[in-house]
Amino acid sequence: MFSPSEDQNRRLLRARDAMDREFDSPLDVPALARIALMSPTHFTRSFRATFGETPHRYLQRRRIERAMALLRSTSVAVTDVSAQVGFESLGTFSRTFRAIVGVSPTEYRTRTRPVAVPGCFVKAWSKPSSFG
């Protein structure tokens, strides 16, 4: 049997895992709160208290991390990268990318090169920690 706080953490992890798996899907707070078996307001407060950022910010950061990997390792058009990581608008993608990374997606692609190390190291080195 789990304590109430352990149970809540398990439910929050279940929602965060869904964001990690389905980052390219249209996810919103009410859907994530249902996964965690919480009200949307309680879910947002609890998620922020547990993980240090809101669910929306976490999801945006995960999408941008994946976009960074695609921009580094493929020649897929920025518009297609935007759609592949779950953004409905290229403008929102570009604005969010610049806010997190500090440069536009196109600038990022021209400044970075694929690195001959395991992907997990590249992800750790280039992981954006938070917004701005």
Coordinates of N, CA, C and O in Angstrom, one line a residue:
M1 N 0.8 -1.2 0.0 CA 0.0 0.0 0.0 C 0.9 1.2 0.0 O 1.9 1.3 0.7
F2 N 0.5 2.2 -0.7 CA 1.2 3.5 -0.8 C 0.6 4.6 0.1 O -0.6 4.6 0.3
S3 N 1.5 5.4 0.5 CA 1.0 6.6 1.3 C 0.3 7.5 0.3 O 0.6 7.4 -0.9
P4 N -0.5 8.5 0.8 CA -1.1 9.4 -0.2 C -0.1 10.2 -1.0 O -0.4 10.4 -2.2
S5 N 1.0 10.6 -0.5 CA 1.9 11.4 -1.3 C 2.6 10.5 -2.3 O 2.9 10.9 -3.5
E6 N 2.9 9.2 -2.0 CA 3.5 8.3 -2.9 C 2.5 8.0 -4.1 O 2.9 7.9 -5.2
D7 N 1.2 7.8 -3.7 CA 0.2 7.6 -4.7 C 0.1 8.8 -5.7 O 0.0 8.6 -6.9
Q8 N 0.1 10.0 -5.1 CA 0.0 11.2 -5.9 C 1.2 11.3 -6.9 O 1.1 11.6 -8.1
N9 N 2.4 11.0 -6.3 CA 3.6 11.0 -7.2 C 3.6 10.0 -8.3 O 4.0 10.3 -9.4
R10 N 3.0 8.8 -8.0 CA 2.9 7.8 -9.1 C 2.0 8.3 -10.2 O 2.2 8.1 -11.3
R11 N 0.9 8.9 -9.8 CA -0.1 9.4 -10.8 C 0.5 10.5 -11.6 O 0.3 10.6 -12.8
L12 N 1.3 11.4 -10.9 CA 1.9 12.5 -11.6 C 3.0 12.0 -12.6 O 3.1 12.4 -13.8
L13 N 3.7 10.9 -12.2 CA 4.7 10.3 -13.1 C 4.0 9.7 -14.3 O 4.5 9.7 -15.4
R14 N 2.8 9.1 -14.1 CA 2.1 8.5 -15.2 C 1.7 9.6 -16.2 O 1.9 9.3 -17.4
A15 N 1.3 10.7 -15.8 CA 1.0 11.8 -16.7 C 2.2 12.3 -17.4 O 2.2 12.6 -18.6
R16 N 3.3 12.5 -16.6 CA 4.6 12.9 -17.2 C 5.1 11.9 -18.3 O 5.6 12.3 -19.3
D17 N 5.0 10.6 -18.0 CA 5.4 9.6 -18.9 C 4.5 9.7 -20.2 O 5.0 9.5 -21.3
A18 N 3.2 10.0 -20.1 CA 2.4 10.2 -21.2 C 2.9 11.4 -22.1 O 2.9 11.3 -23.3
M19 N 3.3 12.4 -21.4 CA 3.9 13.6 -22.2 C 5.2 13.2 -22.9 O 5.4 13.6 -24.0
D20 N 6.0 12.4 -22.2 CA 7.2 12.0 -22.9 C 7.0 11.1 -24.1 O 7.7 11.2 -25.1
R21 N 6.0 10.2 -24.0 CA 5.7 9.3 -25.0 C 4.9 9.9 -26.2 O 5.1 9.6 -27.3
E22 N 4.0 10.8 -25.8 CA 3.0 11.3 -26.8 C 3.2 12.8 -27.0 O 2.2 13.5 -27.2
F23 N 4.5 13.3 -26.9 CA 4.7 14.7 -27.0 C 4.2 15.3 -28.3 O 3.9 16.5 -28.4
D24 N 4.1 14.5 -29.4 CA 3.7 15.0 -30.7 C 2.2 15.0 -30.9 O 1.7 15.4 -31.9
S25 N 1.5 14.5 -29.8 CA 0.0 14.5 -29.9 C -0.6 15.8 -29.2 O 0.1 16.4 -28.4
P26 N -1.8 16.1 -29.6 CA -2.4 17.3 -28.9 C -2.8 16.9 -27.5 O -3.8 16.2 -27.3
L27 N -2.0 17.3 -26.5 CA -2.2 17.1 -25.1 C -2.6 18.4 -24.4 O -2.0 19.4 -24.7
D28 N -3.6 18.3 -23.6 CA -3.9 19.5 -22.8 C -4.0 19.1 -21.3 O -4.0 17.9 -21.0
V29 N -4.1 20.1 -20.5 CA -4.1 19.9 -19.0 C -5.3 19.0 -18.6 O -5.1 18.1 -17.8
P30 N -6.5 19.2 -19.1 CA -7.6 18.3 -18.7 C -7.3 16.9 -19.1 O -7.6 16.0 -18.2
A31 N -6.8 16.6 -20.2 CA -6.5 15.2 -20.6 C -5.4 14.6 -19.7 O -5.5 13.5 -19.3
L32 N -4.4 15.4 -19.4 CA -3.3 14.9 -18.5 C -3.8 14.7 -17.1 O -3.4 13.8 -16.4
A33 N -4.7 15.6 -16.7 CA -5.3 15.5 -15.3 C -6.1 14.2 -15.2 O -6.1 13.5 -14.2
R34 N -6.8 13.9 -16.3 CA -7.5 12.6 -16.3 C -6.6 11.4 -16.1 O -6.9 10.4 -15.4
I35 N -5.4 11.4 -16.8 CA -4.5 10.4 -16.7 C -4.0 10.2 -15.2 O -3.8 9.1 -14.7
A36 N -3.8 11.4 -14.6 CA -3.3 11.4 -13.2 C -4.5 11.3 -12.2 O -4.2 11.3 -11.0
L37 N -5.7 11.2 -12.7 CA -6.9 11.0 -11.8 C -7.0 12.2 -10.8 O -7.2 12.0 -9.6
M38 N -6.9 13.4 -11.4 CA -7.0 14.6 -10.6 C -7.8 15.7 -11.3 O -8.0 15.6 -12.5
S39 N -8.2 16.7 -10.6 CA -8.8 17.8 -11.3 C -7.7 18.6 -12.0 O -6.6 18.6 -11.6
P40 N -8.1 19.3 -13.1 CA -7.0 20.1 -13.8 C -6.3 21.1 -12.9 O -5.0 21.2 -13.0
T41 N -7.0 21.8 -12.0 CA -6.3 22.7 -11.2 C -5.4 22.0 -10.2 O -4.2 22.5 -10.0
H42 N -5.8 21.0 -9.5 CA -5.0 20.3 -8.6 C -3.8 19.6 -9.3 O -2.7 19.6 -8.8
F43 N -4.0 19.1 -10.5 CA -2.9 18.5 -11.3 C -1.9 19.5 -11.6 O -0.7 19.3 -11.4
T44 N -2.3 20.7 -12.1 CA -1.3 21.7 -12.4 C -0.5 22.2 -11.2 O 0.8 22.2 -11.3
R45 N -1.1 22.4 -10.1 CA -0.4 22.8 -8.8 C 0.5 21.7 -8.4 O 1.7 21.9 -8.0
S46 N 0.0 20.5 -8.4 CA 0.8 19.3 -7.9 C 2.0 19.1 -8.8 O 3.1 18.8 -8.4
F47 N 1.8 19.1 -10.1 CA 2.8 18.9 -11.1 C 4.0 19.9 -10.9 O 5.1 19.6 -10.8
R48 N 3.6 21.2 -10.8 CA 4.6 22.2 -10.6 C 5.3 22.1 -9.3 O 6.6 22.2 -9.2
A49 N 4.6 21.7 -8.2 CA 5.3 21.5 -6.9 C 6.3 20.3 -7.0 O 7.3 20.4 -6.4
T50 N 5.9 19.3 -7.7 CA 6.7 18.1 -7.8 C 7.9 18.2 -8.8 O 9.0 17.8 -8.4
F51 N 7.6 18.8 -9.9 CA 8.7 18.8 -11.0 C 9.3 20.2 -11.3 O 10.2 20.3 -12.1
G52 N 8.8 21.2 -10.6 CA 9.4 22.5 -10.7 C 9.0 23.3 -11.9 O 9.6 24.4 -12.2
E53 N 8.0 22.9 -12.7 CA 7.5 23.6 -13.9 C 6.1 23.1 -14.2 O 5.7 22.0 -13.7
T54 N 5.4 24.0 -14.9 CA 4.0 23.6 -15.2 C 4.0 22.5 -16.2 O 4.9 22.3 -16.9
P55 N 2.8 21.8 -16.3 CA 2.7 20.7 -17.3 C 2.9 21.3 -18.7 O 3.6 20.7 -19.6
H56 N 2.4 22.4 -19.0 CA 2.5 23.0 -20.3 C 4.0 23.3 -20.6 O 4.5 23.0 -21.7
R57 N 4.7 23.9 -19.7 CA 6.1 24.2 -19.9 C 6.9 23.0 -20.1 O 7.8 22.9 -21.0
Y58 N 6.6 21.9 -19.3 CA 7.3 20.7 -19.5 C 7.1 20.1 -20.9 O 8.1 19.7 -21.5
L59 N 5.9 20.1 -21.3 CA 5.6 19.5 -22.6 C 6.2 20.4 -23.7 O 6.8 19.8 -24.7
Q60 N 6.2 21.7 -23.6 CA 6.9 22.5 -24.6 C 8.4 22.2 -24.6 O 9.0 22.1 -25.7
R61 N 9.0 22.1 -23.5 CA 10.4 21.8 -23.4 C 10.7 20.4 -24.1 O 11.7 20.3 -24.8
R62 N 9.9 19.4 -23.8 CA 10.1 18.1 -24.4 C 10.0 18.2 -25.9 O 10.8 17.6 -26.6
R63 N 9.1 18.9 -26.4 CA 8.9 19.1 -27.8 C 10.1 19.8 -28.5 O 10.6 19.4 -29.5
I64 N 10.6 20.8 -27.8 CA 11.8 21.5 -28.3 C 13.0 20.7 -28.3 O 13.8 20.7 -29.2
E65 N 13.2 19.9 -27.2 CA 14.3 18.9 -27.2 C 14.3 18.0 -28.4 O 15.3 17.7 -29.0
R66 N 13.1 17.5 -28.7 CA 13.0 16.6 -29.8 C 13.3 17.3 -31.1 O 14.0 16.8 -32.0
A67 N 12.8 18.5 -31.2 CA 13.0 19.3 -32.4 C 14.5 19.6 -32.6 O 15.1 19.6 -33.7
M68 N 15.2 19.9 -31.5 CA 16.7 20.1 -31.5 C 17.4 18.9 -32.1 O 18.3 19.0 -33.0
A69 N 17.0 17.7 -31.7 CA 17.6 16.5 -32.2 C 17.3 16.3 -33.7 O 18.2 16.0 -34.4
L70 N 16.1 16.6 -34.1 CA 15.8 16.5 -35.5 C 16.5 17.5 -36.4 O 17.0 17.2 -37.5
L71 N 16.6 18.7 -35.9 CA 17.4 19.8 -36.6 C 18.8 19.4 -36.7 O 19.5 19.8 -37.7
R72 N 19.4 18.8 -35.7 CA 20.8 18.4 -35.7 C 21.1 17.3 -36.6 O 22.2 17.2 -37.2
S73 N 20.2 16.3 -36.7 CA 20.6 15.1 -37.4 C 19.8 14.8 -38.7 O 20.1 13.8 -39.3
T74 N 18.9 15.7 -39.1 CA 18.2 15.4 -40.4 C 18.2 16.7 -41.2 O 18.5 17.8 -40.7
S75 N 17.8 16.6 -42.4 CA 17.6 17.8 -43.3 C 16.1 18.1 -43.5 O 15.8 18.8 -44.4
V76 N 15.3 17.6 -42.6 CA 13.8 17.8 -42.7 C 13.6 19.3 -42.6 O 14.2 20.0 -41.8
A77 N 12.7 19.8 -43.4 CA 12.3 21.2 -43.3 C 11.8 21.6 -41.9 O 11.2 20.8 -41.3
V78 N 12.1 22.9 -41.5 CA 11.7 23.4 -40.2 C 10.2 23.2 -40.0 O 9.8 22.9 -39.0
T79 N 9.5 23.5 -41.1 CA 8.0 23.4 -41.0 C 7.6 22.0 -40.7 O 6.7 21.7 -39.8
D80 N 8.3 21.0 -41.3 CA 8.0 19.6 -41.0 C 8.4 19.2 -39.6 O 7.7 18.4 -39.0
V81 N 9.5 19.7 -39.2 CA 10.0 19.4 -37.8 C 9.0 19.9 -36.8 O 8.6 19.2 -35.9
S82 N 8.5 21.1 -37.1 CA 7.5 21.7 -36.2 C 6.2 20.8 -36.1 O 5.8 20.6 -35.0
A83 N 5.8 20.3 -37.2 CA 4.6 19.4 -37.2 C 4.9 18.1 -36.5 O 4.1 17.5 -35.7
Q84 N 6.1 17.5 -36.8 CA 6.5 16.2 -36.2 C 6.6 16.3 -34.7 O 6.4 15.2 -34.0
V85 N 6.9 17.4 -34.1 CA 7.0 17.5 -32.6 C 5.7 18.0 -31.9 O 5.7 18.2 -30.7
G86 N 4.7 18.2 -32.7 CA 3.4 18.5 -32.1 C 2.9 19.9 -32.1 O 1.9 20.2 -31.5
F87 N 3.6 20.8 -32.8 CA 3.1 22.2 -32.9 C 2.2 22.3 -34.1 O 2.5 21.8 -35.2
E88 N 1.1 23.0 -33.9 CA 0.1 23.2 -35.0 C 0.5 24.4 -35.8 O 0.0 24.6 -36.9
S89 N 1.3 25.3 -35.3 CA 1.7 26.6 -36.0 C 3.2 26.7 -36.0 O 3.9 26.6 -35.0
L90 N 3.7 27.0 -37.2 CA 5.1 27.3 -37.4 C 5.5 28.5 -36.6 O 6.6 28.5 -35.9
G91 N 4.7 29.5 -36.5 CA 5.0 30.7 -35.7 C 5.2 30.4 -34.3 O 6.1 30.9 -33.6
T92 N 4.2 29.6 -33.7 CA 4.3 29.3 -32.3 C 5.6 28.4 -32.0 O 6.3 28.6 -31.0
F93 N 5.9 27.5 -33.0 CA 7.1 26.7 -32.8 C 8.3 27.6 -32.8 O 9.2 27.4 -31.9
S94 N 8.4 28.5 -33.8 CA 9.6 29.3 -33.9 C 9.8 30.2 -32.6 O 10.9 30.4 -32.1
R95 N 8.7 30.8 -32.2 CA 8.7 31.7 -31.0 C 9.1 30.9 -29.8 O 9.9 31.3 -29.0
T96 N 8.5 29.7 -29.6 CA 8.8 28.9 -28.4 C 10.3 28.4 -28.5 O 11.0 28.4 -27.5
F97 N 10.7 28.0 -29.7 CA 12.1 27.5 -29.9 C 13.1 28.6 -29.5 O 14.0 28.4 -28.7
R98 N 12.8 29.8 -30.0 CA 13.7 30.9 -29.7 C 13.7 31.3 -28.2 O 14.8 31.6 -27.6
A99 N 12.6 31.2 -27.5 CA 12.4 31.5 -26.1 C 13.2 30.5 -25.3 O 13.9 30.9 -24.3
I100 N 13.2 29.2 -25.7 CA 13.9 28.2 -24.9 C 15.4 28.1 -25.3 O 16.3 28.0 -24.4
V101 N 15.7 28.1 -26.6 CA 17.1 27.8 -27.0 C 17.9 29.1 -27.2 O 19.1 29.1 -27.0
G102 N 17.2 30.2 -27.5 CA 17.9 31.5 -27.7 C 18.2 31.9 -29.1 O 18.7 33.0 -29.4
V103 N 18.0 31.0 -30.0 CA 18.1 31.3 -31.5 C 17.0 30.6 -32.2 O 16.3 29.8 -31.7
S104 N 16.8 31.0 -33.5 CA 15.7 30.5 -34.3 C 16.1 29.0 -34.6 O 17.2 28.6 -34.6
P105 N 15.1 28.2 -35.0 CA 15.4 26.9 -35.5 C 16.4 26.8 -36.6 O 17.3 26.0 -36.6
T106 N 16.3 27.7 -37.6 CA 17.2 27.7 -38.7 C 18.6 28.1 -38.3 O 19.6 27.5 -38.7
E107 N 18.7 29.1 -37.4 CA 20.0 29.4 -36.8 C 20.6 28.2 -36.1 O 21.8 28.0 -36.2
Y108 N 19.8 27.6 -35.3 CA 20.3 26.4 -34.5 C 20.8 25.4 -35.5 O 21.9 24.8 -35.2
R109 N 20.1 25.1 -36.5 CA 20.5 24.1 -37.5 C 21.9 24.4 -38.1 O 22.8 23.6 -38.2
T110 N 22.1 25.7 -38.5 CA 23.3 26.1 -39.1 C 24.5 26.1 -38.1 O 25.6 25.9 -38.5
R111 N 24.2 26.3 -36.8 CA 25.3 26.4 -35.8 C 25.7 25.1 -35.2 O 26.8 25.0 -34.6
T112 N 24.9 24.1 -35.4 CA 25.2 22.8 -34.7 C 25.5 21.8 -35.8 O 25.1 21.8 -36.9
R113 N 26.3 20.8 -35.4 CA 26.6 19.7 -36.2 C 26.3 18.4 -35.5 O 26.4 18.4 -34.2
P114 N 26.0 17.3 -36.2 CA 25.9 16.1 -35.5 C 27.2 15.7 -34.8 O 28.3 15.9 -35.4
V115 N 27.0 15.1 -33.7 CA 28.2 14.8 -32.9 C 28.3 13.2 -32.8 O 27.3 12.6 -32.6
A116 N 29.5 12.7 -33.0 CA 29.7 11.3 -33.0 C 29.8 10.7 -31.6 O 30.9 10.1 -31.2
V117 N 28.8 10.9 -30.8 CA 28.7 10.3 -29.5 C 27.3 9.7 -29.3 O 26.4 10.1 -30.1
P118 N 27.1 8.9 -28.3 CA 25.7 8.4 -28.1 C 24.7 9.5 -27.9 O 25.0 10.5 -27.3
G119 N 23.5 9.2 -28.4 CA 22.5 10.2 -28.4 C 22.1 10.7 -27.0 O 21.8 11.9 -26.8
C120 N 22.3 9.8 -26.0 CA 21.9 10.2 -24.6 C 22.8 11.3 -24.1 O 22.4 12.2 -23.4
F121 N 24.1 11.3 -24.5 CA 25.0 12.3 -24.1 C 24.7 13.7 -24.8 O 24.7 14.7 -24.2
V122 N 24.3 13.6 -26.1 CA 24.0 14.8 -26.8 C 22.7 15.4 -26.2 O 22.7 16.7 -25.9
K123 N 21.8 14.6 -25.8 CA 20.5 15.1 -25.2 C 20.8 15.8 -23.9 O 20.3 16.8 -23.5
A124 N 21.7 15.2 -23.1 CA 22.1 15.7 -21.8 C 22.8 17.0 -21.9 O 22.6 18.0 -21.2
W125 N 23.7 17.1 -22.9 CA 24.5 18.3 -23.1 C 23.7 19.5 -23.6 O 23.9 20.6 -23.3
S126 N 22.7 19.2 -24.5 CA 21.9 20.2 -25.1 C 20.6 20.5 -24.5 O 19.8 21.2 -25.1
K127 N 20.3 19.8 -23.5 CA 18.9 19.9 -22.9 C 18.6 21.3 -22.4 O 19.4 21.8 -21.5
P128 N 17.6 21.9 -22.9 CA 17.2 23.2 -22.3 C 16.6 23.1 -20.9 O 15.8 22.2 -20.7
S129 N 17.1 23.8 -20.0 CA 16.7 23.6 -18.6 C 15.4 24.3 -18.3 O 14.6 23.8 -17.5
S130 N 15.1 25.4 -18.9 CA 13.8 26.1 -18.7 C 13.7 27.2 -19.7 O 14.5 27.5 -20.5
F131 N 12.6 27.9 -19.6 CA 12.3 29.0 -20.4 C 13.2 30.2 -20.0 O 13.5 30.4 -18.8
G132 N 13.7 31.0 -20.9 CA 14.4 32.2 -20.8 C 15.2 32.6 -19.7 O 15.8 33.5 -19.5

